[in-house]
Short mmCIF file of C-alpha atoms and ligand atoms in Angstrom, two decimals:
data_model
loop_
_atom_site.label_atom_id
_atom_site.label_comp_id
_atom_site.label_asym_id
_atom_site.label_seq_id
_atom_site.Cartn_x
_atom_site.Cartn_y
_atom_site.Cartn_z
CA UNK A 459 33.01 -15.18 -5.57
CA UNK A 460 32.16 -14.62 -1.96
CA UNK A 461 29.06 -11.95 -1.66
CA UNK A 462 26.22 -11.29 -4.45
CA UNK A 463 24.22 -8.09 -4.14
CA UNK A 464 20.55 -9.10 -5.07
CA UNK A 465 17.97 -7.09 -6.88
CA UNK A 466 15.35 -8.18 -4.47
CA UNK A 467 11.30 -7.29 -4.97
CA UNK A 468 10.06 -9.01 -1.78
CA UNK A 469 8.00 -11.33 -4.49
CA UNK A 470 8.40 -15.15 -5.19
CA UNK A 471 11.41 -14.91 -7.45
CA UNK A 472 13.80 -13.45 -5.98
CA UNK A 473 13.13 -14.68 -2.70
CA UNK A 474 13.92 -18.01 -3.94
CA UNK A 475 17.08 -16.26 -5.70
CA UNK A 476 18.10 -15.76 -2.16
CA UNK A 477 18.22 -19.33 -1.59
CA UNK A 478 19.36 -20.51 -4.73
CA UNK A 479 22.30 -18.01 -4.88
CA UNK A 480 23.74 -19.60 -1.19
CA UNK A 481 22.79 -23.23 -2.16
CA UNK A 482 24.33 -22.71 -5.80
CA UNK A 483 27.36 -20.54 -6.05
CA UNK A 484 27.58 -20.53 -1.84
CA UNK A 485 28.40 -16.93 -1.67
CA UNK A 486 26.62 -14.97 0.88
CA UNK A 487 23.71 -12.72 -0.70
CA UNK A 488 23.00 -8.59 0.02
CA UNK A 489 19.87 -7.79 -0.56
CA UNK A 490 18.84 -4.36 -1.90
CA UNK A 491 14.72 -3.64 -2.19
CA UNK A 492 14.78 -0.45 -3.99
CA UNK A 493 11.82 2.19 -3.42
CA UNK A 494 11.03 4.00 -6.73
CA UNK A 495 7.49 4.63 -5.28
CA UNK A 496 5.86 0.97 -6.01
CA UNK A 497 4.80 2.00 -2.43
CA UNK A 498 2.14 4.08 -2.86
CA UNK A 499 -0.08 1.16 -4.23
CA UNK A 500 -2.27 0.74 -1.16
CA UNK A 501 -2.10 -2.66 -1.46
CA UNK A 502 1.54 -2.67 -1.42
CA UNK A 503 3.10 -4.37 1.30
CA UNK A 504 5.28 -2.65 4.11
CA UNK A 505 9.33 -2.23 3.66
CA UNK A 506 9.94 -3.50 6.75
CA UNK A 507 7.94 -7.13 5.64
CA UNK A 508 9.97 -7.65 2.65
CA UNK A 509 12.99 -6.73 4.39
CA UNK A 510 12.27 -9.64 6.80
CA UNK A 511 11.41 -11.46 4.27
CA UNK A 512 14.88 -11.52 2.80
CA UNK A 513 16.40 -12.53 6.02
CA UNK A 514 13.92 -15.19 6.57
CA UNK A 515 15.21 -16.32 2.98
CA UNK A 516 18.88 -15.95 4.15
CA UNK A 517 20.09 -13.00 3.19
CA UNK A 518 23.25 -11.42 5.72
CA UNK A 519 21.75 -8.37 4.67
CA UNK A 520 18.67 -6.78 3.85
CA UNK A 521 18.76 -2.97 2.72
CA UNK A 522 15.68 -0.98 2.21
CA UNK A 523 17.02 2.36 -0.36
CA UNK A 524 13.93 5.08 -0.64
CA UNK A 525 14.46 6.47 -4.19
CA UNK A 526 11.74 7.98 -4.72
CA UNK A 527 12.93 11.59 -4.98
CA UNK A 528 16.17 10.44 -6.85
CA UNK A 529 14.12 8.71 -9.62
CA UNK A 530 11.46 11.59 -10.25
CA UNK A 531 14.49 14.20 -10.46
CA UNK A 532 16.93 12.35 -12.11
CA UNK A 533 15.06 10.01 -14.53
CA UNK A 534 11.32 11.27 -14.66
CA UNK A 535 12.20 14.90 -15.49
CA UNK A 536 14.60 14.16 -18.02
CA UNK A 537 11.94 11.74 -19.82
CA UNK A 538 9.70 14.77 -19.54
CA UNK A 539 12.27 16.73 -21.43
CA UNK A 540 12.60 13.99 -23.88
CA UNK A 541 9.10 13.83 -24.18
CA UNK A 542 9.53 10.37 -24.22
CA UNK A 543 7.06 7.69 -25.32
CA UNK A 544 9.47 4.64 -26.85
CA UNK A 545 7.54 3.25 -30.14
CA UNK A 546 5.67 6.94 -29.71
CA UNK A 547 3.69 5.17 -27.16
CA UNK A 548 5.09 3.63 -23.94
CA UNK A 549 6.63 6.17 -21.41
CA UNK A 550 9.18 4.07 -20.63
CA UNK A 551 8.15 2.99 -16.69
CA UNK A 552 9.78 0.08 -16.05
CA UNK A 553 12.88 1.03 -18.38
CA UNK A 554 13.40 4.37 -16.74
CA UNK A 555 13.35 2.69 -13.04
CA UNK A 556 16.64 -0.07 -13.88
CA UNK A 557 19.19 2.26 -13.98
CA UNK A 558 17.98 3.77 -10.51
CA UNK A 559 18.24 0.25 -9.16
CA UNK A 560 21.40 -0.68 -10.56
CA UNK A 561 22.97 2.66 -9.21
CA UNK A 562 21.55 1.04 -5.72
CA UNK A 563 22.81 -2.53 -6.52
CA UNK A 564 26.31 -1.24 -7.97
CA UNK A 565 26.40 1.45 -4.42
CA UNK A 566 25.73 -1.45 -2.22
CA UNK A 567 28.19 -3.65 -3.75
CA UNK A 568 31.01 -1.13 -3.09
CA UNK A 569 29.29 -0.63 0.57
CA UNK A 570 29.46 -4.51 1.48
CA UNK A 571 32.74 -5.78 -0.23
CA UNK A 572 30.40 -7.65 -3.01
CA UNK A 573 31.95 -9.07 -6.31
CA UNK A 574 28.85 -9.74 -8.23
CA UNK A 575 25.15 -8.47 -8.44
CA UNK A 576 22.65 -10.39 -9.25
CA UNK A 577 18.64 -9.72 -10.66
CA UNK A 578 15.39 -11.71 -10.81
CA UNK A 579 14.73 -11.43 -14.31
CA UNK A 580 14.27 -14.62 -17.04
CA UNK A 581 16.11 -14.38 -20.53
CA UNK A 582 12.57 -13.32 -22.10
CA UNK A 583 12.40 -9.72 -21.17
CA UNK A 584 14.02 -6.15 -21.81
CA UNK A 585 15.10 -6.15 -17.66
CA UNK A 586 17.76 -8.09 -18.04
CA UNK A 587 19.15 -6.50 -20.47
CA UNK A 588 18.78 -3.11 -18.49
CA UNK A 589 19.92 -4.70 -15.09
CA UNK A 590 23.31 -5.98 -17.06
CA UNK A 591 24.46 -3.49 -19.48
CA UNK A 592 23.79 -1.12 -16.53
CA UNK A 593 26.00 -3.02 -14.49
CA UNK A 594 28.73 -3.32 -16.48
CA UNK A 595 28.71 0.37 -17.64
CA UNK A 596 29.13 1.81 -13.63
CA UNK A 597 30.94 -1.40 -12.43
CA UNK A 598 32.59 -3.08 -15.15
CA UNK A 599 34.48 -5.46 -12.12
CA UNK A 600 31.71 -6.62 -10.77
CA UNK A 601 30.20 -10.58 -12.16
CA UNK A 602 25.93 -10.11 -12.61
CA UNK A 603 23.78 -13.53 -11.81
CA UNK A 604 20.73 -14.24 -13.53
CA UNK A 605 19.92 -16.97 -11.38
CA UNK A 606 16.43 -17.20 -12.65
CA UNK A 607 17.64 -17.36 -16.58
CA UNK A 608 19.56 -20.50 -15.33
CA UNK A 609 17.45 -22.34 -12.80
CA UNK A 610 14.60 -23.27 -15.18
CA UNK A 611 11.96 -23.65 -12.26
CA UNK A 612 8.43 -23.61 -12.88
CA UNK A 613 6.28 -21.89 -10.39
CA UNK A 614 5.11 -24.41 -8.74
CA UNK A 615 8.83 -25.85 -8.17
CA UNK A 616 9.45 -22.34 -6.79
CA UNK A 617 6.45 -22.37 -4.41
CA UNK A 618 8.17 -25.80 -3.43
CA UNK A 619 11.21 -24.41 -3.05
CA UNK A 620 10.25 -21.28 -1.11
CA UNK A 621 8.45 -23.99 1.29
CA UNK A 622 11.35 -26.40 1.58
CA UNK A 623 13.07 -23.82 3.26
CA UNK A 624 10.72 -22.37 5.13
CA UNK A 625 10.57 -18.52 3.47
CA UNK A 626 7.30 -16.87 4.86
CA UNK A 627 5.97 -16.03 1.46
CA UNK A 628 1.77 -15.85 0.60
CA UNK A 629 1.66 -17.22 -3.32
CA UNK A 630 -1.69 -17.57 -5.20
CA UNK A 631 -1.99 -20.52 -6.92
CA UNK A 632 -1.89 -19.12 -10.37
CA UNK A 633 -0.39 -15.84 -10.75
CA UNK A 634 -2.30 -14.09 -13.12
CA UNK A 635 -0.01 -11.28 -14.60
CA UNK A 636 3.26 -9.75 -14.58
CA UNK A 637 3.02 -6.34 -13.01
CA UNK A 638 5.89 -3.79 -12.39
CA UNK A 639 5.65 -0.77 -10.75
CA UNK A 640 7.09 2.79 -9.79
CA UNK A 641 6.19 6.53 -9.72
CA UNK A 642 5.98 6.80 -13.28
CA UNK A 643 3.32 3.98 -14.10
CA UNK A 644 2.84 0.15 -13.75
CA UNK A 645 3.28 -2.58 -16.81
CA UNK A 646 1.26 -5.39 -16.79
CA UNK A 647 1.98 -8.68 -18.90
CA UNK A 648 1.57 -12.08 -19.38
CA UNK A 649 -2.20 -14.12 -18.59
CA UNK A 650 -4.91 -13.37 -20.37
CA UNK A 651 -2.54 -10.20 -21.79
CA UNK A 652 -0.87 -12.07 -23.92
CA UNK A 653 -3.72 -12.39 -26.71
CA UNK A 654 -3.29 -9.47 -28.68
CA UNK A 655 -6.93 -9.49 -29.46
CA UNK A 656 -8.53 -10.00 -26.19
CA UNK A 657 -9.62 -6.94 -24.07
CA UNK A 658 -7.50 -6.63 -20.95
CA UNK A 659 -10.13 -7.47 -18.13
CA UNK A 660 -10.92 -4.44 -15.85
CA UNK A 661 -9.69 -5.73 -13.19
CA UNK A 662 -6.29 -4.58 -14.11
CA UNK A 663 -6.66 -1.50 -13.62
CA UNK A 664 -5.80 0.24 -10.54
CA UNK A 665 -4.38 3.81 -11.29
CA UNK A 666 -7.39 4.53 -13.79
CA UNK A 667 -9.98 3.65 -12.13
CA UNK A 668 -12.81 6.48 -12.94
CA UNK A 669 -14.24 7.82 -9.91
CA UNK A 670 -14.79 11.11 -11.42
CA UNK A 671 -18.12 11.79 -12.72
CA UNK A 672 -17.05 15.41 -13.99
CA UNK A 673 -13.96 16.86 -16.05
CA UNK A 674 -11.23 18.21 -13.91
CA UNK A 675 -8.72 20.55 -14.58
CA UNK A 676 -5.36 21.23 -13.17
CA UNK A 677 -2.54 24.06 -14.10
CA UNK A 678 1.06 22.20 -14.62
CA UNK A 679 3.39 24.97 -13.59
CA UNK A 680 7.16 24.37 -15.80
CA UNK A 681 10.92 25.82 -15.15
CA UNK A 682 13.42 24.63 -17.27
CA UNK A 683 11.27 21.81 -18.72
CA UNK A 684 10.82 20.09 -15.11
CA UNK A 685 7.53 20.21 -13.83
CA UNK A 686 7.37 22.00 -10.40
CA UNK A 687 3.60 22.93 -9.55
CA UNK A 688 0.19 22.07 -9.52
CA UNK A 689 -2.55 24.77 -9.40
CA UNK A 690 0.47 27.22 -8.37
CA UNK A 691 1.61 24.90 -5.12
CA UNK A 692 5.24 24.18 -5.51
CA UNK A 693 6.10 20.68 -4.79
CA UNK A 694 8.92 17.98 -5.32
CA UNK A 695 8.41 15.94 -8.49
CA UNK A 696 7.83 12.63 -6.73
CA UNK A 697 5.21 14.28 -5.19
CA UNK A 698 3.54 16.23 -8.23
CA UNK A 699 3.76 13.02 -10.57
CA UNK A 700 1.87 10.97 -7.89
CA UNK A 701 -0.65 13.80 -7.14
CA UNK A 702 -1.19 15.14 -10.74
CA UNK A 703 -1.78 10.91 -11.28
CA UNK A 704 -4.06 10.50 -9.47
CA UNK A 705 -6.09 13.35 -10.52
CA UNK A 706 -6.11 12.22 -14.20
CA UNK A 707 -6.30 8.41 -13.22
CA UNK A 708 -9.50 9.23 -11.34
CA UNK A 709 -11.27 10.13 -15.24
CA UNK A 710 -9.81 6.97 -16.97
CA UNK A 711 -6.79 8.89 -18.33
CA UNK A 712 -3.53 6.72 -18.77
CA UNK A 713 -4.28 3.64 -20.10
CA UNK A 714 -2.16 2.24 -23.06
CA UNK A 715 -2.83 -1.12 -24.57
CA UNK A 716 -0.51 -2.14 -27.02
CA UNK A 717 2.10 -4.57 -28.90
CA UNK A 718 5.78 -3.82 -28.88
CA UNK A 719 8.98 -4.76 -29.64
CA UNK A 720 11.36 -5.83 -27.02
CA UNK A 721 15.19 -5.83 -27.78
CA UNK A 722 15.48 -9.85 -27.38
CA UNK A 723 13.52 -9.72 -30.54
CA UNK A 724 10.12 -11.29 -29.16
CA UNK A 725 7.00 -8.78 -29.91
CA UNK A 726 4.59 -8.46 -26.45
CA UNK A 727 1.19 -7.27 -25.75
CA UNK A 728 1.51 -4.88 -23.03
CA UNK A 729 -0.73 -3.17 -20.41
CA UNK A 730 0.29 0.17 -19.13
CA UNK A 731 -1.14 2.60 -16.43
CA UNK A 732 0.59 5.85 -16.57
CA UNK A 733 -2.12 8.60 -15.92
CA UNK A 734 0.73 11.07 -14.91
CA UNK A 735 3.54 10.28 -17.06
CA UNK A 736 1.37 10.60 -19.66
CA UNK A 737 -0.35 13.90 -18.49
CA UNK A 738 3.23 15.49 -18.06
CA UNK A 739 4.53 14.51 -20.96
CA UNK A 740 1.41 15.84 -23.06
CA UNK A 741 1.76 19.11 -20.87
CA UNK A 742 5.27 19.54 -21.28
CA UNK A 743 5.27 19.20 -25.04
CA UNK A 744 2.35 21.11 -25.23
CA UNK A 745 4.41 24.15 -23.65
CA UNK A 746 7.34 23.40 -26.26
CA UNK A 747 5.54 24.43 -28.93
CA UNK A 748 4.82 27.59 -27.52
CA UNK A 749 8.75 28.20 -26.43
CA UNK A 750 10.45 26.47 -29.02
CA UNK A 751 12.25 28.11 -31.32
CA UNK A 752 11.29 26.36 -34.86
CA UNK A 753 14.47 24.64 -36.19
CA UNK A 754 15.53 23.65 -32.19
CA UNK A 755 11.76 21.91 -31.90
CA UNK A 756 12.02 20.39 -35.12
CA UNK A 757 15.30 18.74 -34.75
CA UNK A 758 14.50 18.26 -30.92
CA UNK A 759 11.35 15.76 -32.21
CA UNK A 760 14.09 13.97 -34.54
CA UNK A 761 16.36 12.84 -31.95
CA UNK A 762 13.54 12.04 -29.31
CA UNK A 763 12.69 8.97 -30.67
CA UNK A 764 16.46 8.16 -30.11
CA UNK A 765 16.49 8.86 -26.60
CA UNK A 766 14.14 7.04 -25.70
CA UNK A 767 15.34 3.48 -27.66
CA UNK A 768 18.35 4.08 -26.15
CA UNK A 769 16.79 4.06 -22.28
CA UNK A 770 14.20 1.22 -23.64
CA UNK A 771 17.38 -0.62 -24.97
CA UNK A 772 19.56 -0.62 -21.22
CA UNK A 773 21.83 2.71 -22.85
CA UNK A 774 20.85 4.63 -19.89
CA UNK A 775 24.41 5.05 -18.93
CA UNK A 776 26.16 5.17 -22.38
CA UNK A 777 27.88 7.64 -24.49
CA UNK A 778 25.25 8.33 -26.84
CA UNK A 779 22.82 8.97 -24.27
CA UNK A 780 24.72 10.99 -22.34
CA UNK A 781 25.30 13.72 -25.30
CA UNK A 782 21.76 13.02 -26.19
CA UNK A 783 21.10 14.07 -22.68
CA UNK A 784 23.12 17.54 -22.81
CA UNK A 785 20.95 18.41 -26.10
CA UNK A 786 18.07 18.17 -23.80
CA UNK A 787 19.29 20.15 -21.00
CA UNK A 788 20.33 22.38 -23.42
CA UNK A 789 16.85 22.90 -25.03
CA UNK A 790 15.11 23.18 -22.02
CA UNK A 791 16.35 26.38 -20.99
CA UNK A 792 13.12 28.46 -22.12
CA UNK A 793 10.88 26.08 -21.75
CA UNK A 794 8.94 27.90 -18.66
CA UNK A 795 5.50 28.38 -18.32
CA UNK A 796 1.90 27.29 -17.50
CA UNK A 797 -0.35 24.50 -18.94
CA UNK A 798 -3.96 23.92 -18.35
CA UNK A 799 -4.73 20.10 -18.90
CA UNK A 800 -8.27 18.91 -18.75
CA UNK A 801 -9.34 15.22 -18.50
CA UNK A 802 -12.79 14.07 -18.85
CA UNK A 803 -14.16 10.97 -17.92
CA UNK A 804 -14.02 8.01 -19.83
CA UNK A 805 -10.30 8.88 -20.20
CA UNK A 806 -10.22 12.08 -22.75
CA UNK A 807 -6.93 14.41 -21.76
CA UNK A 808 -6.03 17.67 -23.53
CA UNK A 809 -3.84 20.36 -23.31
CA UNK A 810 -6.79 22.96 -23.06
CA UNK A 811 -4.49 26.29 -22.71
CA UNK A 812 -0.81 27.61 -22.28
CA UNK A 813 1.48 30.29 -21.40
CA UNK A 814 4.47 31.82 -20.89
CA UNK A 815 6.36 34.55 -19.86
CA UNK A 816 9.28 33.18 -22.46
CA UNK A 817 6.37 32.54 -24.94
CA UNK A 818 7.69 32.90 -29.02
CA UNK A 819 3.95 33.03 -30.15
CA UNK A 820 3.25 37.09 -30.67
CA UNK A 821 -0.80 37.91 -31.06
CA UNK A 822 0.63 41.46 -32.75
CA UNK A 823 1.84 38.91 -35.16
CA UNK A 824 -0.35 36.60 -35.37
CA UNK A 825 -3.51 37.99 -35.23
CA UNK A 826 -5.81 39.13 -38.44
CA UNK A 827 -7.18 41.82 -36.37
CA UNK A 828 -6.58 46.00 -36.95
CA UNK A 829 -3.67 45.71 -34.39
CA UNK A 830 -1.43 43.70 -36.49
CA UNK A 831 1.99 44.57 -37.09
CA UNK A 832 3.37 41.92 -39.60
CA UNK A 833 4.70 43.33 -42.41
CA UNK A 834 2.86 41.98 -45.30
CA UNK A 835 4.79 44.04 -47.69
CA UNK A 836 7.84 41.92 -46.73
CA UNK A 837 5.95 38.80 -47.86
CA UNK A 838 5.85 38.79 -51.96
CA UNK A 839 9.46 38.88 -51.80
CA UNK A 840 9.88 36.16 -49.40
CA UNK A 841 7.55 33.79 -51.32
CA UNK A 842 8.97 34.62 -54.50
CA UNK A 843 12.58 34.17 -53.48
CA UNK A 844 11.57 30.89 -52.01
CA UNK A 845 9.73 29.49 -54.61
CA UNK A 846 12.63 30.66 -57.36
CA UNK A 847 14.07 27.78 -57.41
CA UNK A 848 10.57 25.83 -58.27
CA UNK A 849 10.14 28.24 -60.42
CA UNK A 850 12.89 28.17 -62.57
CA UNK A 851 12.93 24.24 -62.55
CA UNK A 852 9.09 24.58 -64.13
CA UNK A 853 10.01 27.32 -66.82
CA UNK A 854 12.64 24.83 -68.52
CA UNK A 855 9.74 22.36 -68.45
CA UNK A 856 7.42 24.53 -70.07
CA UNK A 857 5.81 23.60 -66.83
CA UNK A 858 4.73 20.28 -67.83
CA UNK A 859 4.31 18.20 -64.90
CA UNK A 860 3.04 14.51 -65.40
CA UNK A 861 -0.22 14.29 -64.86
CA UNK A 862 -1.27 18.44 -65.62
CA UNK A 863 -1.50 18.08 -69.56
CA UNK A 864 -4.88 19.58 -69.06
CA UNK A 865 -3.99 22.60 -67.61
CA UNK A 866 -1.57 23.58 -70.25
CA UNK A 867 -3.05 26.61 -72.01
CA UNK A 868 -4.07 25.96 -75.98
CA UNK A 869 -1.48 26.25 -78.36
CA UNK A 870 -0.67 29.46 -80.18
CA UNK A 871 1.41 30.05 -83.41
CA UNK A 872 4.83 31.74 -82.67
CA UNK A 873 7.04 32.01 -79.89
CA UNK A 874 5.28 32.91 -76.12
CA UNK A 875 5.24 36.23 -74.79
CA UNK A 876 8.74 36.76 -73.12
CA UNK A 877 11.11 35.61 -76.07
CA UNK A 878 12.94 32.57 -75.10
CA UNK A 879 12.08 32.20 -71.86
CA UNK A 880 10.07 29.13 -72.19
CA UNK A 881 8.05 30.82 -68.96
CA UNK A 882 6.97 33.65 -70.53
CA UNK A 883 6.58 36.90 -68.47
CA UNK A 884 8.77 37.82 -65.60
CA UNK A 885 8.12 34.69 -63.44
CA UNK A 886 11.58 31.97 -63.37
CA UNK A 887 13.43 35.27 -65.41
CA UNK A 888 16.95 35.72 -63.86
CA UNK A 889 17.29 38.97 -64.16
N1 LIG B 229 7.71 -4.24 -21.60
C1 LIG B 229 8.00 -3.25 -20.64
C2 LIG B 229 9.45 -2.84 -20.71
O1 LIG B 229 10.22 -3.54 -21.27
C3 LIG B 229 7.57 -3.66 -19.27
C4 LIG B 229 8.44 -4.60 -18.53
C5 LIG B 229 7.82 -4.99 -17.26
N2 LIG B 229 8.69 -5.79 -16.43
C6 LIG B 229 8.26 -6.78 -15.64
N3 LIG B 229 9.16 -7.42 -14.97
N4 LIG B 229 7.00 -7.12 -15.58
O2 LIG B 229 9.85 -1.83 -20.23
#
């Protein structure tokens, strides 16, 4: 092995990954900070500091990749489709950005003439998992390092380390969570987290803050299933999620505080702040049931579950998601239209209104006003033909069912009206 492409965050970790990787397997190390819109925390530090950061660390190479756009299109907007919450809860943030990177990792391997990539991430979490069987679906050549997974340094031997050789990083004593972030949310773990019973402290929060003291209201415009306005402005999804998140995160909207279950097995208490995944997701399923036909919506909610275990499990690039995938595309194609979503401080978000050009709902139908034009005469046959089966099951019972003895009517001498047919009357009669 000569060159290792490196999965690098600008944090701790993987700065001392840097280090580790030359000292370790003395290979030179590539490495690739990924934008998937971490950025627009204001606290975030600049590109060009983390990129130094990485040479300071020893890196040949430091690449900065914006995917910002890439990630909304590509992975956001088919989440949306999926409507996808894994464990009908988390909208997958963290899972949906590690296929972007590895794309990055696996391009920039090809790019510099590397025979291995290499991640951060400890033999605890769902990451690696995502970072490896990503890997080794687009690149199934190239070696992946897990340098952490193997090292077995505390942090305080990494702060050590990072100041043994000299890499300009500022650590707190005590790091008090785990945070990950992108467009599509952040995930907070570990600390004070990790009692399931124990309120998250505020402090947490920075997306869902509430600075609103009124409801607001916006109008989610949908083509296709992808969202692609806000209030009847067109704009590019990276920039809708981020704008429509903020709106909602400024009432409290987007919080999720929950246990789940990773694929190593272990069961986590997790923090999430996803005021505009959330939102879209609500909004886009919201317009689905308005452009859905029934049997496509119904078997559309069986298989959403799937897709999104499959993209919390690594499968991003596997068969089974990919056909999954082509389902959703499919269904999609009607799903065009408006929704009005309301959020109201502390954190309340509906889907107030909806409608569509494509819309399957008909007022002429459903409405019990003079203008109607169902056809109720259609209806007693309908019901009866659907029931027959029911019906005939109950007449060869006498319809006894356990537990209606009382509602049998009192016994009479001689055979019931209707000859044999233990029914009586025409109901259940095959004729
Ligand atoms: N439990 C979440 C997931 O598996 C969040 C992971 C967050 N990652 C992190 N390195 N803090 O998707």
């Amino acid at each position: 092995m000569r060159r290792v492409v490196l999965a690098y965050s600008g944090g701790l970790d993987t700065s001392v990954a840097v280090r580790w990787l030359m000292e370790n397997h003395g290979v030179e190390v590539v490495a690739v900070a990924v934008d998937v819109g971490q950025s627009a925390d204001a606290s975030a530090e600049s590109w060009e500091a983390i990129r130094n950061r990485a040479l300071a660390a020893g890196a040949v190479e430091a690449l900065v990749v914006d995917a910002r756009r890439e990630m909304a299109e590509e992975y956001c907007v088919p989440a949306i489709w999926a409507n996808a919450r894994y464990e009908g809860k988390y909208p997958l943030v963290s899972a949906l950005s590690r296929p972007v990177i590895v794309r990055h990792l696996v391009a920039a391997a090809r790019a510099h003439g590397a025979d291995a990539v290499a991640h951060g991430c400890t033999g605890k979490g769902n990451d690696q998992v995502r970072f490896e069987v990503g890997t080794r679906a687009l690149a199934p050549d190239l070696e992946v390092l897990a340098p952490a997974r193997v090292w077995g340094l505390t942090r305080e031997a990494s702060v050590e380390y990072a100041a043994k050789w000299e890499i300009p990083i500022e650590v707190t004593k005590d790091k008090l969570y785990s945070i990950d972030e992108n467009l599509w949310g952040k995930s907070i773990e570990c600390g004070v987290i990790e009692d399931p019973w124990a309120d998250p402290p505020e402090d947490i929060y920075t997306m869902t803050m509430i600075t609103a003291s009124d409801p607001v209201e916006v109008v989610v415009g949908f083509d296709g299933g992808a969202p692609v306005s806000l209030d009847g402005e067109a704009l590019p999804a990276d920039e809708l999620i981020t704008r429509i998140g903020r709106l909602a995160g400024s009432t409290g909207f987007g919080r999720l505080n929950m246990v789940e279950n990773r694929r190593v097995g272990i069961k986590s208490r997790e923090i999430y702040e996803c005021p505009g995944a959330l939102a879209l997701v609500m909004a886009h399923a919201d317009l689905e049931d308005l452009t859905l036909e029934r049997d496509l919506h119904h078997e559309k909610a069986r298989l959403e579950p799937r897709w999104s275990e499959l993209v919390y499990d690594g499968m991003w690039f596997s068969p089974l998601k990919q056909a999954l995938d082509a389902f959703m595309r499919e269904s999609q194609k009607h799903v065009t239209g408006e929704v009005r979503l309301r959020f109201a401080p502390p954190g309340v978000g509906t889907a107030a209104g909806r409608r569509s050009p494509v819309a399957l709902y008909d007022r002429s139908l459903a409405t019990y006003d003079a203008d109607d034009s169902f056809r109720h005469d259609h209806a007693e046959g309908f019901v009866r033909l659907w029931g027959l089966g029911v019906a005939t099951w109950a007449a060869r019972q006498g319809g006894r069912q356990p537990g209606t003895e009382a509602l049998q009517p009192a016994m009479t001498p001689g055979p019931p009206e209707g000859g044999s047919n233990p029914a009586g009357g025409q109901v259940g009669s095959p004729r």
